Amino acid sequence: MRIRYYIAPSLPKEHVGRKLAQLLAARMAEAEGVGMVCSSSLPLSDSHPESTPHLVHVFGAWDSAAAKFLSKAHRRTIPVVFSPVGGLLDWNKEVLPPQKRIALLPGQKSMIAQSEVVFAWSDKERKSIEAMKKPQRMEVFANPVISNTISADELAASMLAIYQQAVAEFDAKVRERINNDISKWKDSEGITSVLFKMLYVRHQLHQGCIPHESLTDLCQTMVQTDYNEDEMNDILRQMKWDKWMSRLEQIMSETDGLTEGFMPLPPLNDNVTKKIKERIELA
């Protein structure tokens, strides 16, 4: 699991929220199977597909750069977690200049609404967050930087379990949305099996990375599933998915040996296809 921490640039160096994020990042990096990047300067992902995070956690409130980063991850359909780290408590809101608070308020509410989970570090903070915008899910923990009621190791373990659950639940919502998109063809079981996996690969590309195993799964489904090819072609063209499928066919012919006898459309090898190939994450 790849996790990206983004600390709001406006958080002072000695702020307990910044120290908390850095402490958690160090603990997460030690966890088995976790890849951790903690940076406020690196882009969401670079030219390497393996740099695309599975989850983003933003720390800090009232910061336009943090709001933009969170929103970008949300648009990329990457699950997001948010910690205002005290910034939404009443006394912290009051120290902001009124004009700045008014200007940043819509973005602040969006950060809460777009997050799969919002973490608060006290019951007072929870209430202040909920008074501004009701989150999808709220978790409250003590901050080990200033409290001895929980250790950094205990907090990191609990948060990692929540991250994993958030990613799984987010993925389930994506799958449900795709199933709804293809529900009109539910009577054509073979076709819907192929369409679902084709559209799921498109979702993964939108996130920034296509695992090779997803292409292998789609390829095997196309080879092993019986379906009406003419009906499939009509659906692909009607929904304007034909070029997407043709490009995937070309890629799978190279990565998994898909042959033209199992392709509903002629393969397409254009510049877009080449760009898609660059986003494939090899095992």
mmCIF file of C-alpha atoms in Angstrom:
data_model
loop_
_atom_site.group_PDB
_atom_site.id
_atom_site.type_symbol
_atom_site.label_atom_id
_atom_site.label_comp_id
_atom_site.label_asym_id
_atom_site.label_seq_id
_atom_site.Cartn_x
_atom_site.Cartn_y
_atom_site.Cartn_z
ATOM 1 C CA MET A 1 0.000 0.000 0.000
ATOM 2 C CA ARG A 2 1.421 3.356 -1.055
ATOM 3 C CA ILE A 3 0.558 6.288 1.236
ATOM 4 C CA ARG A 4 1.228 9.961 0.562
ATOM 5 C CA TYR A 5 1.339 12.496 3.390
ATOM 6 C CA TYR A 6 0.967 16.164 2.529
ATOM 7 C CA ILE A 7 1.635 18.692 5.300
ATOM 8 C CA ALA A 8 0.171 22.162 4.725
ATOM 9 C CA PRO A 9 3.093 24.492 3.968
ATOM 10 C CA SER A 10 1.623 27.111 6.313
ATOM 11 C CA LEU A 11 1.985 24.839 9.366
ATOM 12 C CA PRO A 12 4.890 26.204 11.463
ATOM 13 C CA LYS A 13 7.958 24.008 11.885
ATOM 14 C CA GLU A 14 7.224 23.388 15.568
ATOM 15 C CA HIS A 15 3.457 22.931 15.179
ATOM 16 C CA VAL A 16 2.213 19.768 16.908
ATOM 17 C CA GLY A 17 0.321 18.853 13.730
ATOM 18 C CA ARG A 18 3.510 18.895 11.660
ATOM 19 C CA LYS A 19 5.364 16.910 14.328
ATOM 20 C CA LEU A 20 2.497 14.399 14.439
ATOM 21 C CA ALA A 21 2.544 13.903 10.668
ATOM 22 C CA GLN A 22 6.304 13.418 10.639
ATOM 23 C CA LEU A 23 6.110 10.979 13.544
ATOM 24 C CA LEU A 24 3.375 8.942 11.866
ATOM 25 C CA ALA A 25 5.192 8.975 8.519
ATOM 26 C CA ALA A 26 8.263 7.465 10.171
ATOM 27 C CA ARG A 27 6.187 4.737 11.819
ATOM 28 C CA MET A 28 4.214 3.980 8.648
ATOM 29 C CA ALA A 29 7.444 3.657 6.650
ATOM 30 C CA GLU A 30 8.475 0.835 8.990
ATOM 31 C CA ALA A 31 5.246 -1.120 8.461
ATOM 32 C CA GLU A 32 5.420 -4.193 6.256
ATOM 33 C CA GLY A 33 3.995 -3.688 2.772
ATOM 34 C CA VAL A 34 3.728 0.104 3.122
ATOM 35 C CA GLY A 35 5.431 2.627 0.871
ATOM 36 C CA MET A 36 5.428 6.090 2.451
ATOM 37 C CA VAL A 37 6.107 9.497 0.917
ATOM 38 C CA CYS A 38 5.815 12.583 3.141
ATOM 39 C CA SER A 39 6.291 15.747 1.086
ATOM 40 C CA SER A 40 4.697 19.113 0.442
ATOM 41 C CA SER A 41 6.769 19.773 -2.676
ATOM 42 C CA LEU A 42 6.607 16.594 -4.777
ATOM 43 C CA PRO A 43 3.712 16.256 -7.261
ATOM 44 C CA LEU A 44 0.892 13.804 -6.592
ATOM 45 C CA SER A 45 2.685 11.334 -8.888
ATOM 46 C CA ASP A 46 5.527 11.533 -11.365
ATOM 47 C CA SER A 47 6.354 9.755 -14.627
ATOM 48 C CA HIS A 48 6.669 6.421 -12.825
ATOM 49 C CA PRO A 49 3.341 4.588 -12.332
ATOM 50 C CA GLU A 50 4.671 3.153 -9.052
ATOM 51 C CA SER A 51 4.638 6.686 -7.605
ATOM 52 C CA THR A 52 0.836 6.867 -7.664
ATOM 53 C CA PRO A 53 -0.447 6.595 -4.063
ATOM 54 C CA HIS A 54 -3.294 4.339 -3.008
ATOM 55 C CA LEU A 55 -4.301 6.894 -0.379
ATOM 56 C CA VAL A 56 -3.534 10.541 0.400
ATOM 57 C CA HIS A 57 -3.571 12.068 3.897
ATOM 58 C CA VAL A 58 -3.507 15.867 4.152
ATOM 59 C CA PHE A 59 -2.557 17.594 7.413
ATOM 60 C CA GLY A 60 -3.469 21.226 8.107
ATOM 61 C CA ALA A 61 -6.339 23.677 7.621
ATOM 62 C CA TRP A 62 -6.848 27.143 6.122
ATOM 63 C CA ASP A 63 -4.166 26.512 3.501
ATOM 64 C CA SER A 64 -4.999 26.929 -0.183
ATOM 65 C CA ALA A 65 -2.120 24.694 -1.327
ATOM 66 C CA ALA A 66 -3.312 21.860 0.917
ATOM 67 C CA ALA A 67 -6.900 22.315 -0.301
ATOM 68 C CA LYS A 68 -5.754 22.170 -3.939
ATOM 69 C CA PHE A 69 -3.665 19.047 -3.333
ATOM 70 C CA LEU A 70 -6.549 17.268 -1.619
ATOM 71 C CA SER A 71 -8.967 18.304 -4.364
ATOM 72 C CA LYS A 72 -6.582 17.079 -7.068
ATOM 73 C CA ALA A 73 -6.334 13.656 -5.421
ATOM 74 C CA HIS A 74 -10.132 13.557 -5.109
ATOM 75 C CA ARG A 75 -10.539 14.369 -8.824
ATOM 76 C CA ARG A 76 -8.111 11.578 -9.619
ATOM 77 C CA THR A 77 -10.407 9.246 -7.623
ATOM 78 C CA ILE A 78 -7.697 8.531 -5.080
ATOM 79 C CA PRO A 79 -9.196 8.108 -1.584
ATOM 80 C CA VAL A 80 -8.356 11.016 0.701
ATOM 81 C CA VAL A 81 -7.999 11.403 4.465
ATOM 82 C CA PHE A 82 -7.892 14.794 6.186
ATOM 83 C CA SER A 83 -6.588 16.066 9.533
ATOM 84 C CA PRO A 84 -7.098 19.790 10.290
ATOM 85 C CA VAL A 85 -4.765 19.263 13.326
ATOM 86 C CA GLY A 86 -6.546 21.858 15.449
ATOM 87 C CA GLY A 87 -6.976 24.453 12.718
ATOM 88 C CA LEU A 88 -10.765 24.332 12.905
ATOM 89 C CA LEU A 89 -11.006 24.858 16.662
ATOM 90 C CA ASP A 90 -12.861 28.084 17.434
ATOM 91 C CA TRP A 91 -9.903 29.912 18.955
ATOM 92 C CA ASN A 92 -7.691 29.063 15.960
ATOM 93 C CA LYS A 93 -10.324 30.199 13.487
ATOM 94 C CA GLU A 94 -10.665 33.525 15.276
ATOM 95 C CA VAL A 95 -6.987 34.434 14.846
ATOM 96 C CA LEU A 96 -7.371 34.364 11.071
ATOM 97 C CA PRO A 97 -8.068 37.678 9.328
ATOM 98 C CA PRO A 98 -11.814 37.731 8.510
ATOM 99 C CA GLN A 99 -11.239 38.198 4.778
ATOM 100 C CA LYS A 100 -8.911 35.186 4.620
ATOM 101 C CA ARG A 101 -11.319 33.047 6.622
ATOM 102 C CA ILE A 102 -14.219 33.958 4.325
ATOM 103 C CA ALA A 103 -12.122 33.346 1.189
ATOM 104 C CA LEU A 104 -10.899 29.917 2.350
ATOM 105 C CA LEU A 105 -14.134 28.699 3.965
ATOM 106 C CA PRO A 106 -15.639 27.022 0.842
ATOM 107 C CA GLY A 107 -12.402 25.142 0.201
ATOM 108 C CA GLN A 108 -12.231 24.135 3.841
ATOM 109 C CA LYS A 109 -15.722 22.640 3.703
ATOM 110 C CA SER A 110 -14.820 20.838 0.474
ATOM 111 C CA MET A 111 -11.790 19.264 2.145
ATOM 112 C CA ILE A 112 -14.094 17.754 4.756
ATOM 113 C CA ALA A 113 -16.735 16.662 2.239
ATOM 114 C CA GLN A 114 -14.249 15.091 -0.197
ATOM 115 C CA SER A 115 -12.452 13.030 2.461
ATOM 116 C CA GLU A 116 -13.271 9.410 3.128
ATOM 117 C CA VAL A 117 -12.157 9.879 6.736
ATOM 118 C CA VAL A 118 -11.506 12.985 8.849
ATOM 119 C CA PHE A 119 -9.268 12.618 11.907
ATOM 120 C CA ALA A 120 -9.743 14.806 14.978
ATOM 121 C CA TRP A 121 -7.371 14.865 17.929
ATOM 122 C CA SER A 122 -9.859 15.796 20.638
ATOM 123 C CA ASP A 123 -13.591 15.770 21.196
ATOM 124 C CA LYS A 124 -13.622 19.568 20.979
ATOM 125 C CA GLU A 125 -12.016 19.394 17.566
ATOM 126 C CA ARG A 126 -14.536 16.777 16.463
ATOM 127 C CA LYS A 127 -17.418 19.079 17.409
ATOM 128 C CA SER A 128 -15.878 22.063 15.634
ATOM 129 C CA ILE A 129 -15.385 20.022 12.447
ATOM 130 C CA GLU A 130 -18.929 18.672 12.528
ATOM 131 C CA ALA A 131 -20.282 22.187 13.105
ATOM 132 C CA MET A 132 -18.613 23.290 9.867
ATOM 133 C CA LYS A 133 -19.435 20.230 7.733
ATOM 134 C CA LYS A 134 -20.532 16.696 8.596
ATOM 135 C CA PRO A 135 -17.810 14.290 7.409
ATOM 136 C CA GLN A 136 -18.466 10.932 5.775
ATOM 137 C CA ARG A 137 -16.578 9.306 8.652
ATOM 138 C CA MET A 138 -14.940 10.775 11.732
ATOM 139 C CA GLU A 139 -12.226 9.203 13.876
ATOM 140 C CA VAL A 140 -10.972 10.722 17.134
ATOM 141 C CA PHE A 141 -7.589 9.888 18.645
ATOM 142 C CA ALA A 142 -5.250 11.428 21.188
ATOM 143 C CA ASN A 143 -2.108 13.029 19.786
ATOM 144 C CA PRO A 144 0.974 11.148 21.089
ATOM 145 C CA VAL A 145 3.075 14.273 20.583
ATOM 146 C CA ILE A 146 1.287 15.919 23.513
ATOM 147 C CA SER A 147 -0.450 12.980 25.236
ATOM 148 C CA ASN A 148 0.767 9.811 26.924
ATOM 149 C CA THR A 149 -2.585 8.000 26.602
ATOM 150 C CA ILE A 150 -1.517 6.428 23.305
ATOM 151 C CA SER A 151 1.880 5.599 21.850
ATOM 152 C CA ALA A 152 3.000 6.509 18.347
ATOM 153 C CA ASP A 153 3.174 2.804 17.478
ATOM 154 C CA GLU A 154 -0.378 2.176 18.684
ATOM 155 C CA LEU A 155 -1.716 5.173 16.784
ATOM 156 C CA ALA A 156 0.108 4.235 13.585
ATOM 157 C CA ALA A 157 -1.259 0.678 13.735
ATOM 158 C CA SER A 158 -4.819 1.915 14.298
ATOM 159 C CA MET A 159 -4.574 4.477 11.507
ATOM 160 C CA LEU A 160 -3.101 1.982 9.059
ATOM 161 C CA ALA A 161 -6.077 -0.319 9.674
ATOM 162 C CA ILE A 162 -8.415 2.631 9.015
ATOM 163 C CA TYR A 163 -6.496 3.515 5.834
ATOM 164 C CA GLN A 164 -6.849 -0.051 4.560
ATOM 165 C CA GLN A 165 -10.559 -0.073 5.339
ATOM 166 C CA ALA A 166 -11.045 3.325 3.666
ATOM 167 C CA VAL A 167 -9.301 2.151 0.493
ATOM 168 C CA ALA A 168 -11.392 -1.049 0.409
ATOM 169 C CA GLU A 169 -14.661 0.836 0.938
ATOM 170 C CA PHE A 170 -13.722 3.440 -1.677
ATOM 171 C CA ASP A 171 -12.931 0.679 -4.165
ATOM 172 C CA ALA A 172 -16.286 -0.951 -3.445
ATOM 173 C CA LYS A 173 -18.030 2.341 -4.292
ATOM 174 C CA VAL A 174 -16.099 2.574 -7.569
ATOM 175 C CA ARG A 175 -17.114 -0.961 -8.489
ATOM 176 C CA GLU A 176 -20.735 -0.238 -7.616
ATOM 177 C CA ARG A 177 -20.685 2.864 -9.844
ATOM 178 C CA ILE A 178 -19.272 0.864 -12.761
ATOM 179 C CA ASN A 179 -21.896 -1.840 -12.254
ATOM 180 C CA ASN A 180 -24.588 0.852 -12.382
ATOM 181 C CA ASP A 181 -23.092 2.220 -15.616
ATOM 182 C CA ILE A 182 -23.376 -1.173 -17.318
ATOM 183 C CA SER A 183 -26.593 -2.354 -15.627
ATOM 184 C CA LYS A 184 -28.643 -1.893 -18.810
ATOM 185 C CA TRP A 185 -26.765 -4.852 -20.302
ATOM 186 C CA LYS A 186 -27.108 -7.108 -17.251
ATOM 187 C CA ASP A 187 -28.877 -9.772 -19.330
ATOM 188 C CA SER A 188 -25.720 -10.208 -21.413
ATOM 189 C CA GLU A 189 -23.558 -11.738 -18.711
ATOM 190 C CA GLY A 190 -20.491 -12.296 -20.886
ATOM 191 C CA ILE A 191 -20.556 -8.737 -22.168
ATOM 192 C CA THR A 192 -20.947 -7.161 -18.735
ATOM 193 C CA SER A 193 -17.993 -9.189 -17.410
ATOM 194 C CA VAL A 194 -15.730 -7.747 -20.099
ATOM 195 C CA LEU A 195 -17.184 -4.223 -19.846
ATOM 196 C CA PHE A 196 -16.748 -4.130 -16.074
ATOM 197 C CA LYS A 197 -13.080 -5.053 -16.187
ATOM 198 C CA MET A 198 -12.430 -2.724 -19.119
ATOM 199 C CA LEU A 199 -13.965 0.226 -17.248
ATOM 200 C CA TYR A 200 -12.186 -0.686 -14.020
ATOM 201 C CA VAL A 201 -8.862 -0.497 -15.867
ATOM 202 C CA ARG A 202 -9.911 2.949 -17.107
ATOM 203 C CA HIS A 203 -10.566 3.985 -13.508
ATOM 204 C CA GLN A 204 -7.088 2.787 -12.533
ATOM 205 C CA LEU A 205 -5.534 4.809 -15.347
ATOM 206 C CA HIS A 206 -7.425 7.885 -14.140
ATOM 207 C CA GLN A 207 -5.839 7.342 -10.734
ATOM 208 C CA GLY A 208 -2.452 7.262 -12.462
ATOM 209 C CA CYS A 209 -1.419 3.622 -12.595
ATOM 210 C CA ILE A 210 -2.652 0.382 -14.209
ATOM 211 C CA PRO A 211 -1.385 -2.739 -12.411
ATOM 212 C CA HIS A 212 -0.324 -5.328 -14.981
ATOM 213 C CA GLU A 213 -2.436 -7.911 -13.163
ATOM 214 C CA SER A 214 -5.583 -5.936 -14.110
ATOM 215 C CA LEU A 215 -4.689 -6.202 -17.796
ATOM 216 C CA THR A 216 -4.009 -9.926 -17.383
ATOM 217 C CA ASP A 217 -7.398 -10.367 -15.707
ATOM 218 C CA LEU A 218 -9.169 -8.502 -18.531
ATOM 219 C CA CYS A 219 -7.270 -10.471 -21.177
ATOM 220 C CA GLN A 220 -8.188 -13.823 -19.608
ATOM 221 C CA THR A 221 -11.833 -12.762 -19.335
ATOM 222 C CA MET A 222 -11.929 -11.825 -23.027
ATOM 223 C CA VAL A 223 -10.388 -15.166 -24.001
ATOM 224 C CA GLN A 224 -12.488 -17.356 -21.712
ATOM 225 C CA THR A 225 -15.886 -15.615 -21.957
ATOM 226 C CA ASP A 226 -18.490 -16.273 -24.627
ATOM 227 C CA TYR A 227 -20.337 -13.168 -25.792
ATOM 228 C CA ASN A 228 -22.036 -11.760 -28.898
ATOM 229 C CA GLU A 229 -19.288 -9.837 -30.675
ATOM 230 C CA ASP A 230 -21.671 -7.729 -32.771
ATOM 231 C CA GLU A 231 -23.586 -6.671 -29.662
ATOM 232 C CA MET A 232 -20.315 -5.856 -27.904
ATOM 233 C CA ASN A 233 -19.199 -3.698 -30.836
ATOM 234 C CA ASP A 234 -22.499 -1.830 -30.841
ATOM 235 C CA ILE A 235 -22.239 -1.114 -27.108
ATOM 236 C CA LEU A 236 -18.628 0.051 -27.338
ATOM 237 C CA ARG A 237 -19.404 2.450 -30.184
ATOM 238 C CA GLN A 238 -22.666 3.663 -28.647
ATOM 239 C CA MET A 239 -20.916 4.518 -25.366
ATOM 240 C CA LYS A 240 -17.805 5.857 -27.132
ATOM 241 C CA TRP A 241 -15.669 3.194 -25.450
ATOM 242 C CA ASP A 242 -14.481 1.730 -28.757
ATOM 243 C CA LYS A 243 -11.128 3.540 -28.980
ATOM 244 C CA TRP A 244 -10.406 2.775 -25.341
ATOM 245 C CA MET A 245 -11.006 -0.936 -25.950
ATOM 246 C CA SER A 246 -8.946 -0.893 -29.158
ATOM 247 C CA ARG A 247 -6.010 0.658 -27.318
ATOM 248 C CA LEU A 248 -6.258 -1.890 -24.516
ATOM 249 C CA GLU A 249 -6.328 -4.668 -27.118
ATOM 250 C CA GLN A 250 -3.078 -3.388 -28.609
ATOM 251 C CA ILE A 251 -1.475 -3.215 -25.175
ATOM 252 C CA MET A 252 -2.682 -6.671 -24.117
ATOM 253 C CA SER A 253 -1.392 -8.146 -27.377
ATOM 254 C CA GLU A 254 2.053 -7.007 -26.236
ATOM 255 C CA THR A 255 1.813 -7.666 -22.501
ATOM 256 C CA ASP A 256 -0.347 -10.812 -22.373
ATOM 257 C CA GLY A 257 -0.366 -12.269 -25.878
ATOM 258 C CA LEU A 258 -3.990 -11.403 -26.739
ATOM 259 C CA THR A 259 -4.643 -12.436 -30.342
ATOM 260 C CA GLU A 260 -7.003 -10.821 -32.853
ATOM 261 C CA GLY A 261 -9.381 -13.782 -32.690
ATOM 262 C CA PHE A 262 -10.388 -12.612 -29.209
ATOM 263 C CA MET A 263 -10.571 -8.892 -30.025
ATOM 264 C CA PRO A 264 -14.042 -7.453 -30.672
ATOM 265 C CA LEU A 265 -12.441 -4.471 -32.482
ATOM 266 C CA PRO A 266 -9.227 -3.909 -34.442
ATOM 267 C CA PRO A 267 -6.346 -2.895 -32.139
ATOM 268 C CA LEU A 268 -5.204 0.723 -32.130
ATOM 269 C CA ASN A 269 -1.568 1.720 -31.655
ATOM 270 C CA ASP A 270 -1.443 5.522 -31.575
ATOM 271 C CA ASN A 271 0.240 8.136 -29.388
ATOM 272 C CA VAL A 272 -2.447 7.781 -26.715
ATOM 273 C CA THR A 273 -1.777 4.031 -26.586
ATOM 274 C CA LYS A 274 1.914 4.731 -26.034
ATOM 275 C CA LYS A 275 1.088 7.100 -23.167
ATOM 276 C CA ILE A 276 -1.148 4.469 -21.568
ATOM 277 C CA LYS A 277 1.707 1.948 -21.736
ATOM 278 C CA GLU A 278 3.827 4.316 -19.657
ATOM 279 C CA ARG A 279 1.289 4.085 -16.821
ATOM 280 C CA ILE A 280 1.432 0.292 -16.506
ATOM 281 C CA GLU A 281 2.827 -0.931 -13.202
ATOM 282 C CA LEU A 282 4.748 -4.150 -13.759
ATOM 283 C CA ALA A 283 4.689 -6.772 -11.019
#
